[in-house]
Amino acid sequence: MSEYVLRTFHLTKKYQRDKALDDIAITIKKGEIYGLIGQNGAGKSTLLRLITGLAFPTSGSIELFGQMQSYVSREVQKRIGAIIEQPALFPNMSASENLEVHRLQKGVPGKGKVGEMLELVGLDHVGKKKVKHFSLGMKQRLGLALALLSDPEFLILDEPTNGLDPIGIVEWRELIKKLNREKGLTVLISSHILSELHQLATSFAIIHKGKLLEELTAKELDDKCKQHLYIKVDDPKKGAAIIERQLATTDYEVMPDGMIKLFRYVDDVRTVSQTLTQNGLIIEHLSINGDSLEGYFSKLVGGIDGE
Ligand code: ATP
């Protein structure tokens, strides 16, 4: 069995002459929570629509569950649960009535499934309350229950936290983590706010104006954003040796250009500069570096806009 739930190759979608997606290659492994980040109009929804078979690519290809798709077949669609547009809810019905209608439409066996889904998404206490009287958070949860009805392996969510308050966002995050942990669901989730997915996703893709700017693991993202001292000395090898011996840490990196990133002593620049100079090194540069998540995102996106 393939370790990949999704791989896209040179995926491109044109609307008239404009490319909404341009040569996108992403890889999602089984069990991952994959965050798709991009500003409004970046192409997130378009990508999710292609993956779920709601739209067709202009060129390129999609592999789902290890099988190349010329179009996303119904068999494959059944293995995916998605909320891409607003879920079709009947406002005058209760949560359980909505679920029952969808269960029958989808041919999902077992009446008990409705109660199971309500419990799973934390709506088991809402009783007969009509959906039109639900909060946005409750509607989102019900949408999720609908997407989970047929026990999918791969859950795709397009900006599910849009419009939720901070507490709603935290609750939603915990719910997704629970589904990932307990049901082994692989999740693809989009947002225009990187920090919103930071505590949830295990991998990220950052897209901008239809292009993939970066695909990286959560650890790689953390390393990029981790505060550090950025040091240039006249002899980087000696600098590294002094850091290990005199400052007693191996938490540093010597970059290919000879710059040293020291992830300790960020609050004690003085000790570092004194130690280096006392050991005969000339410090040519010393600064505290490291972006906030949003700073990193803006730089990445701004770099492309500024080209
Ligand atoms: P948002 O966060 O605003 O939903 P998004 O990242 O999901 O943005 P998309 O909705 O995928 O972005 O749109 C990407 C680009 O493709 C935009 O420029 C949009 O105008 C264009 N686009 C999307 N759908 C269509 C369509 N059906 N016809 C023409 N252009 C489209």
mmCIF file of C-alpha atoms and ligand atoms in Angstrom:
data_model
loop_
_atom_site.group_PDB
_atom_site.id
_atom_site.type_symbol
_atom_site.label_atom_id
_atom_site.label_comp_id
_atom_site.label_asym_id
_atom_site.label_seq_id
_atom_site.Cartn_x
_atom_site.Cartn_y
_atom_site.Cartn_z
ATOM 1 C CA MET A 1 0.000 0.000 0.000
ATOM 2 C CA SER A 2 1.245 3.452 -0.876
ATOM 3 C CA GLU A 3 2.567 5.609 1.957
ATOM 4 C CA TYR A 4 1.197 8.606 0.057
ATOM 5 C CA VAL A 5 -2.413 9.684 0.213
ATOM 6 C CA LEU A 6 -1.888 12.412 -2.357
ATOM 7 C CA ARG A 7 0.745 13.454 -4.848
ATOM 8 C CA THR A 8 0.277 16.076 -7.537
ATOM 9 C CA PHE A 9 2.551 16.479 -10.526
ATOM 10 C CA HIS A 10 2.854 19.691 -12.577
ATOM 11 C CA LEU A 11 -0.742 20.458 -11.668
ATOM 12 C CA THR A 12 -1.996 23.482 -13.583
ATOM 13 C CA LYS A 13 -5.418 25.087 -13.865
ATOM 14 C CA LYS A 14 -6.177 27.921 -16.254
ATOM 15 C CA TYR A 15 -9.287 30.077 -16.268
ATOM 16 C CA GLN A 16 -9.383 31.800 -19.645
ATOM 17 C CA ARG A 17 -5.793 33.020 -19.893
ATOM 18 C CA ASP A 18 -5.048 33.273 -16.175
ATOM 19 C CA LYS A 19 -3.331 30.463 -14.330
ATOM 20 C CA ALA A 20 -5.104 29.899 -11.012
ATOM 21 C CA LEU A 21 -2.570 27.121 -10.372
ATOM 22 C CA ASP A 22 0.805 26.791 -11.986
ATOM 23 C CA ASP A 23 2.867 23.587 -11.899
ATOM 24 C CA ILE A 24 1.951 22.494 -8.382
ATOM 25 C CA ALA A 25 3.732 19.473 -6.883
ATOM 26 C CA ILE A 26 2.728 18.548 -3.351
ATOM 27 C CA THR A 27 3.010 15.299 -1.409
ATOM 28 C CA ILE A 28 0.839 14.245 1.511
ATOM 29 C CA LYS A 29 1.794 11.157 3.489
ATOM 30 C CA LYS A 30 -0.651 8.916 5.319
ATOM 31 C CA GLY A 31 -1.467 10.221 8.795
ATOM 32 C CA GLU A 32 -0.305 13.763 8.145
ATOM 33 C CA ILE A 33 -2.179 16.955 8.912
ATOM 34 C CA TYR A 34 -1.167 19.062 5.942
ATOM 35 C CA GLY A 35 -1.666 22.814 6.057
ATOM 36 C CA LEU A 36 -2.202 24.640 2.781
ATOM 37 C CA ILE A 37 -1.424 28.311 3.333
ATOM 38 C CA GLY A 38 -2.054 31.193 0.968
ATOM 39 C CA GLN A 39 -3.577 34.644 0.855
ATOM 40 C CA ASN A 40 -6.988 35.296 -0.691
ATOM 41 C CA GLY A 41 -6.921 34.324 -4.335
ATOM 42 C CA ALA A 42 -3.719 32.244 -3.965
ATOM 43 C CA GLY A 43 -5.403 29.197 -5.477
ATOM 44 C CA LYS A 44 -6.211 27.130 -2.374
ATOM 45 C CA SER A 45 -9.843 26.397 -3.226
ATOM 46 C CA THR A 46 -8.941 25.666 -6.827
ATOM 47 C CA LEU A 47 -6.387 23.082 -5.706
ATOM 48 C CA LEU A 48 -8.847 21.444 -3.315
ATOM 49 C CA ARG A 49 -11.516 21.381 -6.022
ATOM 50 C CA LEU A 50 -9.152 19.580 -8.391
ATOM 51 C CA ILE A 51 -8.204 17.023 -5.751
ATOM 52 C CA THR A 52 -11.822 16.248 -4.931
ATOM 53 C CA GLY A 53 -12.870 16.014 -8.571
ATOM 54 C CA LEU A 54 -15.099 19.121 -8.469
ATOM 55 C CA ALA A 55 -13.007 20.648 -11.270
ATOM 56 C CA PHE A 56 -10.573 19.308 -13.852
ATOM 57 C CA PRO A 57 -6.933 20.270 -14.279
ATOM 58 C CA THR A 58 -5.791 21.993 -17.472
ATOM 59 C CA SER A 59 -2.629 19.887 -17.311
ATOM 60 C CA GLY A 60 -0.648 17.813 -14.853
ATOM 61 C CA SER A 61 -1.811 14.875 -12.806
ATOM 62 C CA ILE A 62 -3.105 13.740 -9.442
ATOM 63 C CA GLU A 63 -2.299 10.517 -7.617
ATOM 64 C CA LEU A 64 -4.673 9.542 -4.817
ATOM 65 C CA PHE A 65 -4.130 6.536 -2.544
ATOM 66 C CA GLY A 66 -1.307 5.403 -4.807
ATOM 67 C CA GLN A 67 -3.429 5.418 -7.986
ATOM 68 C CA MET A 68 -2.952 7.887 -10.812
ATOM 69 C CA GLN A 69 -6.274 9.603 -11.612
ATOM 70 C CA SER A 70 -7.201 10.753 -15.076
ATOM 71 C CA TYR A 71 -10.374 11.934 -13.373
ATOM 72 C CA VAL A 72 -11.274 11.437 -9.712
ATOM 73 C CA SER A 73 -13.585 8.423 -9.842
ATOM 74 C CA ARG A 74 -16.582 7.936 -7.545
ATOM 75 C CA GLU A 75 -14.795 5.023 -5.871
ATOM 76 C CA VAL A 76 -11.943 7.323 -4.921
ATOM 77 C CA GLN A 77 -14.302 10.162 -3.979
ATOM 78 C CA LYS A 78 -15.914 7.816 -1.447
ATOM 79 C CA ARG A 79 -12.603 7.586 0.388
ATOM 80 C CA ILE A 80 -12.486 11.374 0.734
ATOM 81 C CA GLY A 81 -14.566 13.540 3.050
ATOM 82 C CA ALA A 82 -14.541 17.213 2.140
ATOM 83 C CA ILE A 83 -15.945 20.569 3.126
ATOM 84 C CA ILE A 84 -15.085 22.906 0.283
ATOM 85 C CA GLU A 85 -18.105 25.058 -0.204
ATOM 86 C CA GLN A 86 -20.668 25.692 2.510
ATOM 87 C CA PRO A 87 -22.140 22.285 3.349
ATOM 88 C CA ALA A 88 -25.709 21.834 2.103
ATOM 89 C CA LEU A 89 -27.698 21.952 5.331
ATOM 90 C CA PHE A 90 -31.467 21.967 5.701
ATOM 91 C CA PRO A 91 -32.131 24.953 7.996
ATOM 92 C CA ASN A 92 -35.518 23.764 9.255
ATOM 93 C CA MET A 93 -34.226 20.378 10.334
ATOM 94 C CA SER A 94 -32.233 19.366 13.408
ATOM 95 C CA ALA A 95 -28.641 18.132 13.261
ATOM 96 C CA SER A 96 -29.684 14.484 13.469
ATOM 97 C CA GLU A 97 -32.365 14.935 10.767
ATOM 98 C CA ASN A 98 -29.782 16.540 8.478
ATOM 99 C CA LEU A 99 -27.410 13.661 9.066
ATOM 100 C CA GLU A 100 -30.130 11.067 8.497
ATOM 101 C CA VAL A 101 -31.053 12.607 5.111
ATOM 102 C CA HIS A 102 -27.409 12.570 4.033
ATOM 103 C CA ARG A 103 -26.917 9.042 5.357
ATOM 104 C CA LEU A 104 -29.806 7.787 3.211
ATOM 105 C CA GLN A 105 -28.642 9.789 0.163
ATOM 106 C CA LYS A 106 -25.130 8.386 0.434
ATOM 107 C CA GLY A 107 -26.355 4.876 1.198
ATOM 108 C CA VAL A 108 -24.396 4.629 4.441
ATOM 109 C CA PRO A 109 -25.668 1.607 6.376
ATOM 110 C CA GLY A 110 -26.678 1.705 10.056
ATOM 111 C CA LYS A 111 -29.014 4.199 11.700
ATOM 112 C CA GLY A 112 -26.657 4.313 14.687
ATOM 113 C CA LYS A 113 -24.185 6.158 12.495
ATOM 114 C CA VAL A 114 -26.030 9.462 13.044
ATOM 115 C CA GLY A 115 -25.607 9.381 16.830
ATOM 116 C CA GLU A 116 -22.009 8.266 16.453
ATOM 117 C CA MET A 117 -21.220 11.242 14.199
ATOM 118 C CA LEU A 118 -22.989 13.726 16.494
ATOM 119 C CA GLU A 119 -20.935 12.485 19.416
ATOM 120 C CA LEU A 120 -17.722 12.557 17.406
ATOM 121 C CA VAL A 121 -18.079 16.248 16.552
ATOM 122 C CA GLY A 122 -19.493 17.264 19.944
ATOM 123 C CA LEU A 123 -23.098 17.935 18.849
ATOM 124 C CA ASP A 124 -24.737 15.119 20.783
ATOM 125 C CA HIS A 125 -26.332 17.549 23.241
ATOM 126 C CA VAL A 126 -28.175 19.802 20.714
ATOM 127 C CA GLY A 127 -31.366 17.730 20.594
ATOM 128 C CA LYS A 128 -34.112 19.009 18.300
ATOM 129 C CA LYS A 129 -32.747 22.520 17.823
ATOM 130 C CA LYS A 130 -33.150 23.592 14.211
ATOM 131 C CA VAL A 131 -29.985 24.215 12.209
ATOM 132 C CA LYS A 132 -31.132 27.768 11.377
ATOM 133 C CA HIS A 133 -30.654 28.554 15.074
ATOM 134 C CA PHE A 134 -27.116 27.110 15.169
ATOM 135 C CA SER A 135 -24.010 29.242 15.701
ATOM 136 C CA LEU A 136 -21.406 29.258 12.929
ATOM 137 C CA GLY A 137 -19.220 26.905 14.990
ATOM 138 C CA MET A 138 -22.101 24.425 15.341
ATOM 139 C CA LYS A 139 -22.813 24.566 11.595
ATOM 140 C CA GLN A 140 -19.136 23.879 10.921
ATOM 141 C CA ARG A 141 -19.246 20.868 13.218
ATOM 142 C CA LEU A 142 -22.338 19.561 11.508
ATOM 143 C CA GLY A 143 -20.644 20.028 8.134
ATOM 144 C CA LEU A 144 -17.757 17.987 9.462
ATOM 145 C CA ALA A 145 -20.115 15.257 10.664
ATOM 146 C CA LEU A 146 -21.602 15.088 7.144
ATOM 147 C CA ALA A 147 -18.120 14.815 5.621
ATOM 148 C CA LEU A 148 -17.253 11.994 8.026
ATOM 149 C CA LEU A 149 -20.459 9.973 7.498
ATOM 150 C CA SER A 150 -18.966 7.496 5.073
ATOM 151 C CA ASP A 151 -15.802 6.882 7.121
ATOM 152 C CA PRO A 152 -13.336 8.600 4.788
ATOM 153 C CA GLU A 153 -9.576 8.075 5.042
ATOM 154 C CA PHE A 154 -8.732 11.541 3.788
ATOM 155 C CA LEU A 155 -10.414 14.690 5.067
ATOM 156 C CA ILE A 156 -10.197 17.926 3.079
ATOM 157 C CA LEU A 157 -11.257 21.201 4.669
ATOM 158 C CA ASP A 158 -11.236 24.590 2.958
ATOM 159 C CA GLU A 159 -10.759 27.409 5.485
ATOM 160 C CA PRO A 160 -12.931 25.744 8.138
ATOM 161 C CA THR A 161 -12.049 28.315 10.811
ATOM 162 C CA ASN A 162 -13.123 31.331 8.730
ATOM 163 C CA GLY A 163 -15.392 33.459 10.890
ATOM 164 C CA LEU A 164 -14.894 31.434 14.080
ATOM 165 C CA ASP A 165 -13.958 33.231 17.297
ATOM 166 C CA PRO A 166 -10.643 32.374 19.024
ATOM 167 C CA ILE A 167 -12.254 29.807 21.330
ATOM 168 C CA GLY A 168 -14.035 28.245 18.358
ATOM 169 C CA ILE A 169 -10.701 28.005 16.554
ATOM 170 C CA VAL A 170 -9.040 26.225 19.491
ATOM 171 C CA GLU A 171 -11.965 23.793 19.801
ATOM 172 C CA TRP A 172 -11.837 23.087 16.081
ATOM 173 C CA ARG A 173 -8.091 22.439 16.260
ATOM 174 C CA GLU A 174 -8.572 19.925 19.093
ATOM 175 C CA LEU A 175 -11.324 18.195 17.157
ATOM 176 C CA ILE A 176 -9.149 17.759 14.061
ATOM 177 C CA LYS A 177 -6.277 16.473 16.196
ATOM 178 C CA LYS A 178 -8.619 13.962 17.816
ATOM 179 C CA LEU A 179 -9.853 12.693 14.446
ATOM 180 C CA ASN A 180 -6.295 12.398 13.200
ATOM 181 C CA ARG A 181 -5.169 10.563 16.334
ATOM 182 C CA GLU A 182 -8.134 8.306 16.994
ATOM 183 C CA LYS A 183 -9.407 7.596 13.487
ATOM 184 C CA GLY A 184 -6.044 7.793 11.734
ATOM 185 C CA LEU A 185 -7.480 10.341 9.303
ATOM 186 C CA THR A 186 -5.105 12.118 6.959
ATOM 187 C CA VAL A 187 -6.130 15.775 6.813
ATOM 188 C CA LEU A 188 -5.600 18.526 4.257
ATOM 189 C CA ILE A 189 -6.697 21.885 5.623
ATOM 190 C CA SER A 190 -6.370 25.343 4.119
ATOM 191 C CA SER A 191 -6.100 28.736 5.747
ATOM 192 C CA HIS A 192 -4.842 32.205 4.930
ATOM 193 C CA ILE A 193 -3.313 32.481 8.416
ATOM 194 C CA LEU A 194 -0.171 30.460 8.999
ATOM 195 C CA SER A 195 -0.221 30.831 12.792
ATOM 196 C CA GLU A 196 -3.717 29.364 12.878
ATOM 197 C CA LEU A 197 -2.446 26.053 11.514
ATOM 198 C CA HIS A 198 0.928 26.169 13.215
ATOM 199 C CA GLN A 199 -0.190 24.198 16.256
ATOM 200 C CA LEU A 200 -2.079 21.709 14.144
ATOM 201 C CA ALA A 201 -0.324 20.820 10.912
ATOM 202 C CA THR A 202 2.607 18.436 10.627
ATOM 203 C CA SER A 203 3.533 19.714 7.148
ATOM 204 C CA PHE A 204 2.868 22.873 5.194
ATOM 205 C CA ALA A 205 2.630 24.091 1.625
ATOM 206 C CA ILE A 206 2.725 27.813 1.017
ATOM 207 C CA ILE A 207 1.150 28.940 -2.229
ATOM 208 C CA HIS A 208 0.965 32.399 -3.715
ATOM 209 C CA LYS A 209 -0.586 33.559 -6.984
ATOM 210 C CA GLY A 210 -0.999 29.960 -8.084
ATOM 211 C CA LYS A 211 2.594 28.940 -7.410
ATOM 212 C CA LEU A 212 4.006 26.678 -4.729
ATOM 213 C CA LEU A 213 6.567 28.751 -2.841
ATOM 214 C CA GLU A 214 7.564 26.188 -0.281
ATOM 215 C CA GLU A 215 6.648 22.767 1.084
ATOM 216 C CA LEU A 216 8.105 22.043 4.495
ATOM 217 C CA THR A 217 7.602 20.028 7.671
ATOM 218 C CA ALA A 218 6.505 21.654 10.921
ATOM 219 C CA LYS A 219 10.008 21.047 12.284
ATOM 220 C CA GLU A 220 11.586 22.817 9.308
ATOM 221 C CA LEU A 221 9.201 25.727 9.769
ATOM 222 C CA ASP A 222 10.021 25.935 13.471
ATOM 223 C CA ASP A 223 13.739 25.898 12.732
ATOM 224 C CA LYS A 224 13.300 28.741 10.238
ATOM 225 C CA CYS A 225 11.382 30.801 12.749
ATOM 226 C CA LYS A 226 13.509 29.906 15.761
ATOM 227 C CA GLN A 227 15.326 32.893 17.262
ATOM 228 C CA HIS A 228 19.102 32.676 16.959
ATOM 229 C CA LEU A 229 22.289 34.700 16.967
ATOM 230 C CA TYR A 230 23.559 35.221 13.454
ATOM 231 C CA ILE A 231 27.317 35.519 13.601
ATOM 232 C CA LYS A 232 30.088 36.188 11.102
ATOM 233 C CA VAL A 233 33.656 35.733 12.307
ATOM 234 C CA ASP A 234 36.905 35.736 10.337
ATOM 235 C CA ASP A 235 37.424 31.993 10.999
ATOM 236 C CA PRO A 236 34.085 30.092 11.163
ATOM 237 C CA LYS A 237 35.698 26.716 11.987
ATOM 238 C CA LYS A 238 37.499 28.169 14.945
ATOM 239 C CA GLY A 239 34.311 30.023 15.887
ATOM 240 C CA ALA A 240 32.412 26.720 15.978
ATOM 241 C CA ALA A 241 35.103 25.096 18.102
ATOM 242 C CA ILE A 242 35.013 27.978 20.592
ATOM 243 C CA ILE A 243 31.223 27.843 20.809
ATOM 244 C CA GLU A 244 31.400 24.130 21.664
ATOM 245 C CA ARG A 245 34.296 24.389 24.076
ATOM 246 C CA GLN A 246 33.789 27.727 25.798
ATOM 247 C CA LEU A 247 30.031 28.190 25.527
ATOM 248 C CA ALA A 248 29.384 24.471 26.059
ATOM 249 C CA THR A 249 26.680 24.035 23.423
ATOM 250 C CA THR A 250 26.259 22.125 20.185
ATOM 251 C CA ASP A 251 23.003 23.919 19.377
ATOM 252 C CA TYR A 252 24.459 25.851 16.458
ATOM 253 C CA GLU A 253 24.819 25.492 12.697
ATOM 254 C CA VAL A 254 27.535 26.655 10.326
ATOM 255 C CA MET A 255 25.907 27.698 7.057
ATOM 256 C CA PRO A 256 27.540 27.030 3.658
ATOM 257 C CA ASP A 257 28.526 30.722 3.455
ATOM 258 C CA GLY A 258 30.329 30.481 6.814
ATOM 259 C CA MET A 259 27.673 32.320 8.832
ATOM 260 C CA ILE A 260 27.010 30.727 12.209
ATOM 261 C CA LYS A 261 23.501 30.352 13.625
ATOM 262 C CA LEU A 262 23.642 29.944 17.388
ATOM 263 C CA PHE A 263 20.313 28.917 18.900
ATOM 264 C CA ARG A 264 21.418 29.525 22.533
ATOM 265 C CA TYR A 265 22.535 32.705 24.277
ATOM 266 C CA VAL A 266 19.946 34.813 22.415
ATOM 267 C CA ASP A 267 19.439 36.731 25.677
ATOM 268 C CA ASP A 268 23.145 36.968 26.388
ATOM 269 C CA VAL A 269 24.836 38.448 23.340
ATOM 270 C CA ARG A 270 27.536 39.991 25.515
ATOM 271 C CA THR A 271 28.897 36.636 26.718
ATOM 272 C CA VAL A 272 29.052 35.392 23.126
ATOM 273 C CA SER A 273 30.875 38.433 21.761
ATOM 274 C CA GLN A 274 33.311 38.519 24.675
ATOM 275 C CA THR A 275 34.090 34.802 24.379
ATOM 276 C CA LEU A 276 34.708 35.025 20.636
ATOM 277 C CA THR A 277 36.926 38.124 20.816
ATOM 278 C CA GLN A 278 38.848 36.908 23.883
ATOM 279 C CA ASN A 279 39.762 33.837 21.855
ATOM 280 C CA GLY A 280 41.247 35.952 19.090
ATOM 281 C CA LEU A 281 38.362 36.046 16.603
ATOM 282 C CA ILE A 282 37.211 39.160 14.768
ATOM 283 C CA ILE A 283 33.419 39.538 14.786
ATOM 284 C CA GLU A 284 32.272 40.932 11.449
ATOM 285 C CA HIS A 285 28.541 40.568 12.112
ATOM 286 C CA LEU A 286 26.382 39.720 15.102
ATOM 287 C CA SER A 287 22.594 40.052 15.169
ATOM 288 C CA ILE A 288 19.516 38.404 16.633
ATOM 289 C CA ASN A 289 17.548 36.790 13.812
ATOM 290 C CA GLY A 290 14.413 34.682 13.482
ATOM 291 C CA ASP A 291 10.995 35.555 12.147
ATOM 292 C CA SER A 292 7.626 35.320 13.711
ATOM 293 C CA LEU A 293 5.425 32.952 11.704
ATOM 294 C CA GLU A 294 3.551 35.746 10.007
ATOM 295 C CA GLY A 295 6.801 37.647 9.451
ATOM 296 C CA TYR A 296 8.245 34.618 7.733
ATOM 297 C CA PHE A 297 5.130 34.219 5.584
ATOM 298 C CA SER A 298 5.084 37.906 4.608
ATOM 299 C CA LYS A 299 8.768 37.802 3.686
ATOM 300 C CA LEU A 300 8.242 34.740 1.523
ATOM 301 C CA VAL A 301 5.223 36.196 -0.229
ATOM 302 C CA GLY A 302 6.683 39.721 -0.363
ATOM 303 C CA GLY A 303 9.872 38.344 -1.892
ATOM 304 C CA ILE A 304 7.881 37.031 -4.822
ATOM 305 C CA ASP A 305 5.812 40.210 -5.180
ATOM 306 C CA GLY A 306 8.974 42.290 -5.073
ATOM 307 C CA GLU A 307 10.687 40.337 -7.901
HETATM 308 P P1 ATP B 1 -9.811 32.620 -1.091
HETATM 309 O O1 ATP B 1 -9.034 32.480 0.198
HETATM 310 O O2 ATP B 1 -10.158 34.034 -1.386
HETATM 311 O O3 ATP B 1 -10.919 31.663 -1.238
HETATM 312 P P2 ATP B 1 -8.165 30.930 -2.757
HETATM 313 O O4 ATP B 1 -6.725 30.818 -2.360
HETATM 314 O O5 ATP B 1 -9.054 29.814 -2.386
HETATM 315 O O6 ATP B 1 -8.725 32.294 -2.248
HETATM 316 P P3 ATP B 1 -9.101 30.493 -5.449
HETATM 317 O O7 ATP B 1 -10.527 30.649 -5.088
HETATM 318 O O8 ATP B 1 -8.600 29.130 -5.736
HETATM 319 O O9 ATP B 1 -8.159 31.163 -4.333
HETATM 320 O O10 ATP B 1 -8.797 31.431 -6.700
HETATM 321 C C1 ATP B 1 -7.544 31.474 -7.367
HETATM 322 C C2 ATP B 1 -7.673 32.366 -8.585
HETATM 323 O O11 ATP B 1 -8.475 31.724 -9.557
HETATM 324 C C3 ATP B 1 -8.313 33.709 -8.308
HETATM 325 O O12 ATP B 1 -7.646 34.683 -9.074
HETATM 326 C C4 ATP B 1 -9.732 33.528 -8.769
HETATM 327 O O13 ATP B 1 -10.266 34.748 -9.225
HETATM 328 C C5 ATP B 1 -9.577 32.550 -9.938
HETATM 329 N N1 ATP B 1 -10.758 31.688 -10.106
HETATM 330 C C6 ATP B 1 -11.205 30.764 -9.231
HETATM 331 N N2 ATP B 1 -12.312 30.147 -9.729
HETATM 332 C C7 ATP B 1 -12.568 30.703 -10.937
HETATM 333 C C8 ATP B 1 -13.560 30.499 -11.965
HETATM 334 N N3 ATP B 1 -14.509 29.561 -11.811
HETATM 335 N N4 ATP B 1 -13.479 31.250 -13.082
HETATM 336 C C9 ATP B 1 -12.500 32.169 -13.241
HETATM 337 N N5 ATP B 1 -11.539 32.413 -12.331
HETATM 338 C C10 ATP B 1 -11.562 31.696 -11.199
#
